[in-house]
The first five atom37 places (N, CA, C, CB, O) and aatype in JSON, in Angstrom:
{
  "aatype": [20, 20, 20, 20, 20, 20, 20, 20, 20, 20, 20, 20, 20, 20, 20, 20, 20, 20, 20, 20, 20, 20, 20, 20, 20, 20, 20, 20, 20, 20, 20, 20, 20, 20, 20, 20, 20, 20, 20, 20, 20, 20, 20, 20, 20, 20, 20, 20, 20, 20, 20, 20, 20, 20, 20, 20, 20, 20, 20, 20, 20, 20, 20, 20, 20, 20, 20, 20, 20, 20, 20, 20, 20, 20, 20, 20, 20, 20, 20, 20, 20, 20, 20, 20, 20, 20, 20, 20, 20],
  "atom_mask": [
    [1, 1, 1, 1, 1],
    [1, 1, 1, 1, 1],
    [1, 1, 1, 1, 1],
    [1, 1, 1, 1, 1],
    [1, 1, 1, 1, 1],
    [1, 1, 1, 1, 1],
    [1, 1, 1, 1, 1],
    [1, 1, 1, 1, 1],
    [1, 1, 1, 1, 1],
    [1, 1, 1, 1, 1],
    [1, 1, 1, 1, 1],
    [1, 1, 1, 1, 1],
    [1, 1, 1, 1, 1],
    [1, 1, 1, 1, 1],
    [1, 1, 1, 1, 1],
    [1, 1, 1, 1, 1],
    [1, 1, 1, 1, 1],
    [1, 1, 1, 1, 1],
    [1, 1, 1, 1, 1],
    [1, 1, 1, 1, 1],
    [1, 1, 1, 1, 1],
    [1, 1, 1, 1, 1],
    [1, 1, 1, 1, 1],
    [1, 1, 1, 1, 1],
    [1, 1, 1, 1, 1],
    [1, 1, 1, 1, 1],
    [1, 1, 1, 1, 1],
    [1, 1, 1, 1, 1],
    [1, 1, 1, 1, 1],
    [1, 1, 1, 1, 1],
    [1, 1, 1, 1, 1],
    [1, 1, 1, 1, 1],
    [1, 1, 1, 1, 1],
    [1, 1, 1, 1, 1],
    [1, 1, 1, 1, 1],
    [1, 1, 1, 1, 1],
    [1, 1, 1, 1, 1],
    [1, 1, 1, 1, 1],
    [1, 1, 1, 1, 1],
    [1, 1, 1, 1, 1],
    [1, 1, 1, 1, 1],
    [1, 1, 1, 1, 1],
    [1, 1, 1, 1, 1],
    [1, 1, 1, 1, 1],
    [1, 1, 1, 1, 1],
    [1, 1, 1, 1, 1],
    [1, 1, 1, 1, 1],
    [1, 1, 1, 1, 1],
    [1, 1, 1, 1, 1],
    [1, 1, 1, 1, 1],
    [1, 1, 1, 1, 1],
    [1, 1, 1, 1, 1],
    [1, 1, 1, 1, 1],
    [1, 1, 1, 1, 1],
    [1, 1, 1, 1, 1],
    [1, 1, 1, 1, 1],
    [1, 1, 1, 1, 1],
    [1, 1, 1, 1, 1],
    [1, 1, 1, 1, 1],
    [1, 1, 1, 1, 1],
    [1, 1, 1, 1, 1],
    [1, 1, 1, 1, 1],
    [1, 1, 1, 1, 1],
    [1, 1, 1, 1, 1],
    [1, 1, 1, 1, 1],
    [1, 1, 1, 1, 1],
    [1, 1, 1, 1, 1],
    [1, 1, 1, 1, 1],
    [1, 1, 1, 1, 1],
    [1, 1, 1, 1, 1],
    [1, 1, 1, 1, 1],
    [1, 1, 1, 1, 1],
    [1, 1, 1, 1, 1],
    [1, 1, 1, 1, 1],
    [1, 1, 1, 1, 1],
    [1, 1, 1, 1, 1],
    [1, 1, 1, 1, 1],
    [1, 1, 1, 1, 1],
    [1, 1, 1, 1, 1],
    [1, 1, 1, 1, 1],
    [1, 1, 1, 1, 1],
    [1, 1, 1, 1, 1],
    [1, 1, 1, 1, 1],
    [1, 1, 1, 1, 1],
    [1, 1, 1, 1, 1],
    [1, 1, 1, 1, 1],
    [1, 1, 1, 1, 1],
    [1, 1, 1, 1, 1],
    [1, 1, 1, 1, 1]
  ],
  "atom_positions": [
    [[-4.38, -3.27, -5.42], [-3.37, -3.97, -6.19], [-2.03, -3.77, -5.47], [-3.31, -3.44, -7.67], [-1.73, -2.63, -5.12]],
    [[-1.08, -4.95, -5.19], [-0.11, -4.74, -4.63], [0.72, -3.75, -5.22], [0.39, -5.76, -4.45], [0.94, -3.85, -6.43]],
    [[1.3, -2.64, -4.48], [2.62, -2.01, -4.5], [3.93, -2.55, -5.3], [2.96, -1.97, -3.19], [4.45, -2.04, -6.29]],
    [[4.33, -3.8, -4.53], [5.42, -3.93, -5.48], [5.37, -5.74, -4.9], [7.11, -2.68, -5.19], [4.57, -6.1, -4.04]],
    [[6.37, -6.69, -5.54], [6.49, -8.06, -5.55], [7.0, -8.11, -4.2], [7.37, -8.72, -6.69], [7.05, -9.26, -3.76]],
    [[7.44, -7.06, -3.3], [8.3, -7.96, -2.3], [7.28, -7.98, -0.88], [10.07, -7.15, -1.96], [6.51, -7.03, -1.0]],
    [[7.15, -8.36, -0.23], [6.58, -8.46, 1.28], [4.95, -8.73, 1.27], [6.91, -6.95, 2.15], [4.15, -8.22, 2.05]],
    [[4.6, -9.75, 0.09], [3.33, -10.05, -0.17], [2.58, -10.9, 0.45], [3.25, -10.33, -1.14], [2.72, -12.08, 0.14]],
    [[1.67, -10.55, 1.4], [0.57, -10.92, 2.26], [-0.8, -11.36, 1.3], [0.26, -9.6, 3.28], [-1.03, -10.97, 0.15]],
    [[-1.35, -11.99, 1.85], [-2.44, -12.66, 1.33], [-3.84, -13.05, 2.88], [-1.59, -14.24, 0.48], [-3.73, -13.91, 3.75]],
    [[-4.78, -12.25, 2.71], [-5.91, -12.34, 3.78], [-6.51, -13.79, 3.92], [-7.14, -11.31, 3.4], [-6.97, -14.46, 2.98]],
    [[-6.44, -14.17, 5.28], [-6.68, -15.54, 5.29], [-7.93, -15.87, 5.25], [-6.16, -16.12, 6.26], [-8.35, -17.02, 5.17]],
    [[-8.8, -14.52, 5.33], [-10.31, -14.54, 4.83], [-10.87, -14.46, 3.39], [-10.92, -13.49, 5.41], [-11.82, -15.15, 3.04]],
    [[-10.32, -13.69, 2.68], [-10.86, -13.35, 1.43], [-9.77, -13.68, 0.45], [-11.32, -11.89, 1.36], [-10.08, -13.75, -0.73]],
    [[-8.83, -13.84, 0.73], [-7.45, -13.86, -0.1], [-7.01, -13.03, -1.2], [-7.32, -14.97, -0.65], [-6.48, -13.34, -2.27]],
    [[-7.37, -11.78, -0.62], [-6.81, -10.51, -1.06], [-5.09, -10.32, -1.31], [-7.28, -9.55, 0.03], [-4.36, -10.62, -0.37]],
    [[-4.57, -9.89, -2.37], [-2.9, -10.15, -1.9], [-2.46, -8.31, -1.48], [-1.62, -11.02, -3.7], [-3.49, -7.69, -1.75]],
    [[-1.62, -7.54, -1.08], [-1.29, -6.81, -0.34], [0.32, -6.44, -0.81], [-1.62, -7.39, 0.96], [1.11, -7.06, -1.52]],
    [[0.41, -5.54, -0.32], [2.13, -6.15, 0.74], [2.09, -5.64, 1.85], [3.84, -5.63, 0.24], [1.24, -4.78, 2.06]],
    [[3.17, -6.11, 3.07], [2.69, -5.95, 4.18], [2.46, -4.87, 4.77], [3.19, -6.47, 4.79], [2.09, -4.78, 5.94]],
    [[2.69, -3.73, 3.85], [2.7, -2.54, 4.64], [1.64, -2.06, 3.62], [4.2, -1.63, 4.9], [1.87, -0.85, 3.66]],
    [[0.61, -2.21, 2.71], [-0.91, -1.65, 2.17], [-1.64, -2.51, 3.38], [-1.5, -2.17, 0.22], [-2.65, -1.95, 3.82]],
    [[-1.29, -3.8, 4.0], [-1.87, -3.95, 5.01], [-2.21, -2.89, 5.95], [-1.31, -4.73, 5.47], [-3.21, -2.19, 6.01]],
    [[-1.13, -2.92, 6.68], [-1.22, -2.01, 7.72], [-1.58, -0.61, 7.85], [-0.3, -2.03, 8.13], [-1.91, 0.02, 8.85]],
    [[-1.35, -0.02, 5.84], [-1.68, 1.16, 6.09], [-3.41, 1.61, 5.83], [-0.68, 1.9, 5.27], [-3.97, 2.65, 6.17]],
    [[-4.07, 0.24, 4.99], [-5.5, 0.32, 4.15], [-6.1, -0.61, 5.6], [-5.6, -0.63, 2.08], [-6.98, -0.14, 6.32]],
    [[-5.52, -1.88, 5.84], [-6.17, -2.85, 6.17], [-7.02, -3.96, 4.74], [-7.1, -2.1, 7.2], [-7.02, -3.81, 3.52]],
    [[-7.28, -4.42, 5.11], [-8.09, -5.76, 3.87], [-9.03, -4.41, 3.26], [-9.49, -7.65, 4.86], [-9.54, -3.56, 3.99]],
    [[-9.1, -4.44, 2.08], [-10.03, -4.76, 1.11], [-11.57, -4.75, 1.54], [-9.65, -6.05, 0.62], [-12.42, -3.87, 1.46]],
    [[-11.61, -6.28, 2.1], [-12.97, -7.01, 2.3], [-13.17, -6.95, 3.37], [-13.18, -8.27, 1.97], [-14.27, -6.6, 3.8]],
    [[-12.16, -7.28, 4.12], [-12.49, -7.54, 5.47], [-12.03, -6.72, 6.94], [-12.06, -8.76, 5.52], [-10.83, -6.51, 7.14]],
    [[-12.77, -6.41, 7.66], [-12.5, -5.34, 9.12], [-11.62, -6.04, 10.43], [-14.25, -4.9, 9.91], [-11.76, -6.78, 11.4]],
    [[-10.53, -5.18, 9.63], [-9.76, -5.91, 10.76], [-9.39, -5.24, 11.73], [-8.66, -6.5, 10.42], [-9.09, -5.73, 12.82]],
    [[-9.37, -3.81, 11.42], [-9.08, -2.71, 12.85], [-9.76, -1.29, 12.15], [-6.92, -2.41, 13.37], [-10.28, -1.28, 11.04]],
    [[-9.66, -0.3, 12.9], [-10.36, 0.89, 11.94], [-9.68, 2.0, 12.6], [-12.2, 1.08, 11.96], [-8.76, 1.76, 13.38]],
    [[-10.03, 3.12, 12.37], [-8.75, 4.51, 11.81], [-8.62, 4.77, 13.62], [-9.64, 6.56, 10.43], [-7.73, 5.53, 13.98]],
    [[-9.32, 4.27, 14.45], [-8.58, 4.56, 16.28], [-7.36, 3.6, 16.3], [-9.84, 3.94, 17.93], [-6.42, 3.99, 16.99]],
    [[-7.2, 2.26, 15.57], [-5.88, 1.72, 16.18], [-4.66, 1.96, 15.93], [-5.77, 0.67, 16.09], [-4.31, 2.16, 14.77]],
    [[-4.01, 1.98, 16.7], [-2.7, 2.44, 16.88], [-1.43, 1.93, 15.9], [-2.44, 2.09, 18.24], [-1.77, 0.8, 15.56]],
    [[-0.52, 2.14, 15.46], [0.4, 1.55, 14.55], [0.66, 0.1, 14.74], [1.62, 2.24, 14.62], [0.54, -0.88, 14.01]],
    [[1.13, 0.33, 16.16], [2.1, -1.25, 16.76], [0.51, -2.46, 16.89], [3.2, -0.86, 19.17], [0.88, -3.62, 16.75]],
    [[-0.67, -2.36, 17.07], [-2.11, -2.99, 16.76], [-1.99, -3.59, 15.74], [-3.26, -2.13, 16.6], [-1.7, -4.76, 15.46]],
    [[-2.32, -2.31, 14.91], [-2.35, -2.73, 12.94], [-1.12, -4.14, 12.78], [-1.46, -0.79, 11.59], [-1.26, -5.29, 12.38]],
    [[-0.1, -3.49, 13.23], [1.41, -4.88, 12.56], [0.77, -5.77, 13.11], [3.4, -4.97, 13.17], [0.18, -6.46, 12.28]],
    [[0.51, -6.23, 14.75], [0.22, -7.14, 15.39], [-1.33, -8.38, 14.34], [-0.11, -6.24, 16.93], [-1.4, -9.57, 14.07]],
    [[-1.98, -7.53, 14.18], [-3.28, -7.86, 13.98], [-2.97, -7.86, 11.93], [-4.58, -6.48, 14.92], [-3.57, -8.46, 11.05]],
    [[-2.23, -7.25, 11.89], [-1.34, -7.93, 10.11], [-1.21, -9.17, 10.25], [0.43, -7.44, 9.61], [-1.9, -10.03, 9.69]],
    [[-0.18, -9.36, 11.13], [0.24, -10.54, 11.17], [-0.23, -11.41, 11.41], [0.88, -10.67, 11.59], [0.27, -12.47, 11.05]],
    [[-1.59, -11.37, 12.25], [-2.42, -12.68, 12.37], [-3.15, -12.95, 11.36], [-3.27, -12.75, 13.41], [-3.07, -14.02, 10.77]],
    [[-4.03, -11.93, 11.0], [-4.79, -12.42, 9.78], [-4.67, -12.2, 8.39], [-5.85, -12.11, 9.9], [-5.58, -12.13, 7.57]],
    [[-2.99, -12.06, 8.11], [-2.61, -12.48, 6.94], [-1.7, -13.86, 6.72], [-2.0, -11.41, 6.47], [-1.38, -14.77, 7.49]],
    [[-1.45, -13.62, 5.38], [0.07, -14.85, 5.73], [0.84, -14.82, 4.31], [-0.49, -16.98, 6.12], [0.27, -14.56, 3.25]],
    [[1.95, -15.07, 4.4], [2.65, -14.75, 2.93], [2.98, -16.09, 2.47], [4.09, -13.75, 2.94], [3.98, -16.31, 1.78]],
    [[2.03, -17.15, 2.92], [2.25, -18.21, 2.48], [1.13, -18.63, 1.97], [2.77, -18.93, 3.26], [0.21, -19.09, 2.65]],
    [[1.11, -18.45, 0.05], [0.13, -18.35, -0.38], [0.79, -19.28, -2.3], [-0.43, -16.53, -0.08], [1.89, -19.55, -2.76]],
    [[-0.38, -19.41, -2.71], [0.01, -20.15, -4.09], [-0.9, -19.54, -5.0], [-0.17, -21.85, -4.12], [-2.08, -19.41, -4.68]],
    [[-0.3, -19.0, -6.49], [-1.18, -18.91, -7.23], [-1.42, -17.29, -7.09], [-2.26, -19.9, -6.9], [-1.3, -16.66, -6.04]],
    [[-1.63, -16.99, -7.81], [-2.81, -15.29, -8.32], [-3.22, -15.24, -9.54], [-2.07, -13.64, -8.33], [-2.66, -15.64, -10.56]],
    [[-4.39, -14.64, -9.38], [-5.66, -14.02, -10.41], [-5.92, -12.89, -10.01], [-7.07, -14.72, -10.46], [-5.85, -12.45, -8.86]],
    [[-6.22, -12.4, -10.91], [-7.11, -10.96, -10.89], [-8.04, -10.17, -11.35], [-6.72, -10.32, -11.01], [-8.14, -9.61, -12.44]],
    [[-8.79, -10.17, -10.36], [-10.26, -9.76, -10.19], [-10.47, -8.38, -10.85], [-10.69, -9.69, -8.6], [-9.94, -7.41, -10.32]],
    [[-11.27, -8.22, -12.09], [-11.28, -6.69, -12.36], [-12.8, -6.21, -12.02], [-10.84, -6.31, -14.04], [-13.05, -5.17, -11.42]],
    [[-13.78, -7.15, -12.5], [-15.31, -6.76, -12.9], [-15.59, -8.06, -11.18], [-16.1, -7.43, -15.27], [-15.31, -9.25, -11.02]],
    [[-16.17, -7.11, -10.35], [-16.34, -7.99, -9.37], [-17.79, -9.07, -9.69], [-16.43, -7.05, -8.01], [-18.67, -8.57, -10.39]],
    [[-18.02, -10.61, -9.14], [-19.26, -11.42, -9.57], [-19.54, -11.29, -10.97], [-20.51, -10.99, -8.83], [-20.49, -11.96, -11.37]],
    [[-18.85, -10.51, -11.92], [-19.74, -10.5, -13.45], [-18.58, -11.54, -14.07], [-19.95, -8.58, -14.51], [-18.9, -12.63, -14.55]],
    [[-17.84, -11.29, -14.04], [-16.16, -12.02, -14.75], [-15.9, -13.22, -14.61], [-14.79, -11.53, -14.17], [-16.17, -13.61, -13.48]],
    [[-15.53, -13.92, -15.22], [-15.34, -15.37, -15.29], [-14.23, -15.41, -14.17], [-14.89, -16.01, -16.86], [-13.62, -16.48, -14.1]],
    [[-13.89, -14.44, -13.31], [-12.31, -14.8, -12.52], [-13.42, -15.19, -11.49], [-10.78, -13.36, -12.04], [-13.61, -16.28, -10.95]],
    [[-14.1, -14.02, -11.36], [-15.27, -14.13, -9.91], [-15.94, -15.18, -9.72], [-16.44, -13.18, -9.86], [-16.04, -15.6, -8.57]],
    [[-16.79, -16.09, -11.16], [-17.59, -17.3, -10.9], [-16.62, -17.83, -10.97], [-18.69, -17.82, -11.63], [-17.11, -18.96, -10.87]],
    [[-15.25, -18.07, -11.09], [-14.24, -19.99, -10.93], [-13.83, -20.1, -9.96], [-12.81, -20.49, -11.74], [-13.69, -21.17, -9.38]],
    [[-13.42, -18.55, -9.37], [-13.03, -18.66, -7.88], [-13.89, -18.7, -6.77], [-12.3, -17.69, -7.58], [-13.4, -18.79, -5.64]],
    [[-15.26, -18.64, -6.94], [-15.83, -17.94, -6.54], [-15.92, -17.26, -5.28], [-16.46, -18.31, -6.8], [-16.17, -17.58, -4.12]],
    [[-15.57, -16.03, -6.0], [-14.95, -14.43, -5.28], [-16.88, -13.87, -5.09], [-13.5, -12.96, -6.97], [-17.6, -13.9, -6.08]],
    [[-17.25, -13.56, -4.17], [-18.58, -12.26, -3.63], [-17.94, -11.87, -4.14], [-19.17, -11.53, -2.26], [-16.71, -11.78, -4.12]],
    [[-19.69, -11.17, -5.44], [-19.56, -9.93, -5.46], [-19.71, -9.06, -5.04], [-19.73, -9.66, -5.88], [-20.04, -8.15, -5.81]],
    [[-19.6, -8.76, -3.7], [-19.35, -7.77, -2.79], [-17.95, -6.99, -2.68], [-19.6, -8.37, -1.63], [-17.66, -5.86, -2.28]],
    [[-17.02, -8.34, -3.34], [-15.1, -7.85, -2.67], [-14.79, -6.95, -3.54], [-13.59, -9.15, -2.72], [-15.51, -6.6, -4.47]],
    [[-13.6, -6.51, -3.27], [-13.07, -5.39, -4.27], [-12.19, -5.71, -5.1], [-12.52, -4.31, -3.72], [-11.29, -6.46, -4.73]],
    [[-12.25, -5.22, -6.44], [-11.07, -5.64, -7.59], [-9.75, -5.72, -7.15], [-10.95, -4.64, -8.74], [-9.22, -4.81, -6.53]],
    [[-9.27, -6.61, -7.39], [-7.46, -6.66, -7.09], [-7.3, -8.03, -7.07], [-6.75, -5.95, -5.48], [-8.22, -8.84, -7.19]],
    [[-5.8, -8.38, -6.87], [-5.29, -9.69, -6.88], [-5.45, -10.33, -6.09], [-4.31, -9.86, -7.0], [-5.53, -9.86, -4.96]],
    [[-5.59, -11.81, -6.32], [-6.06, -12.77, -4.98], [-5.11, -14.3, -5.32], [-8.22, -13.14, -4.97], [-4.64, -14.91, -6.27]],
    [[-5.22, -14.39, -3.88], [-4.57, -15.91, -4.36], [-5.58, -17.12, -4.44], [-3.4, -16.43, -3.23], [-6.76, -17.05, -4.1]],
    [[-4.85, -18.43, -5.02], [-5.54, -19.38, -5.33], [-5.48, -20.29, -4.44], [-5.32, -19.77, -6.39], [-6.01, -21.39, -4.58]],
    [[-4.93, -20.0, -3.6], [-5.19, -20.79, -2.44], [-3.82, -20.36, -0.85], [-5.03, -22.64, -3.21], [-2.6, -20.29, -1.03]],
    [[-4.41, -20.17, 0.31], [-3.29, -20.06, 1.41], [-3.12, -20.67, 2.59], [-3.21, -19.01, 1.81], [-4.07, -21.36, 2.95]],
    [[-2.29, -20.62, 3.21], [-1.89, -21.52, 4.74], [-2.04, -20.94, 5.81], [-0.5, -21.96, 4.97], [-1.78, -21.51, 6.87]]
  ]
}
């Protein structure tokens, strides 16, 4: 669940929302985007590609695949609870 309203990223794979720095410090949620060898200045680089803060819309996912958020969006139930957007660029 995002930190706070300001510097909000959204995964251009799963559309997880963030802010830019639970990015860099968790990485996605869902998806592998670097793992605990890469380096700080990596992580920002590789933030920045496969997120984007140009995003519309949020829901939030509590009960992953069981919840009516999971079948409208349809969110895998594989992903992890938290906010997502409804659509990004």
């Amino acid at each position: 669940i995002p930190e706070s309203t300001k510097n909000l990223r959204a995964c251009l794979r799963c559309h997880i929302i963030k802010t830019h720095e639970q990015f860099i410090q968790e990485g996605c949620s869902n998806c592998v985007f670097f793992d605990a060898e890469t380096n700080a200045r990596e992580r920002e680089v590789i933030v920045d590609k496969y997120t984007t803060a140009s995003f519309k819309g949020v829901v939030a996912m509590i009960t992953p695949g069981n919840g009516w958020v999971s079948r409208w969006q349809e969110i895998p139930g594989k992903y992890q609870p938290g906010a997502y957007a409804l659509s990004v660029r």
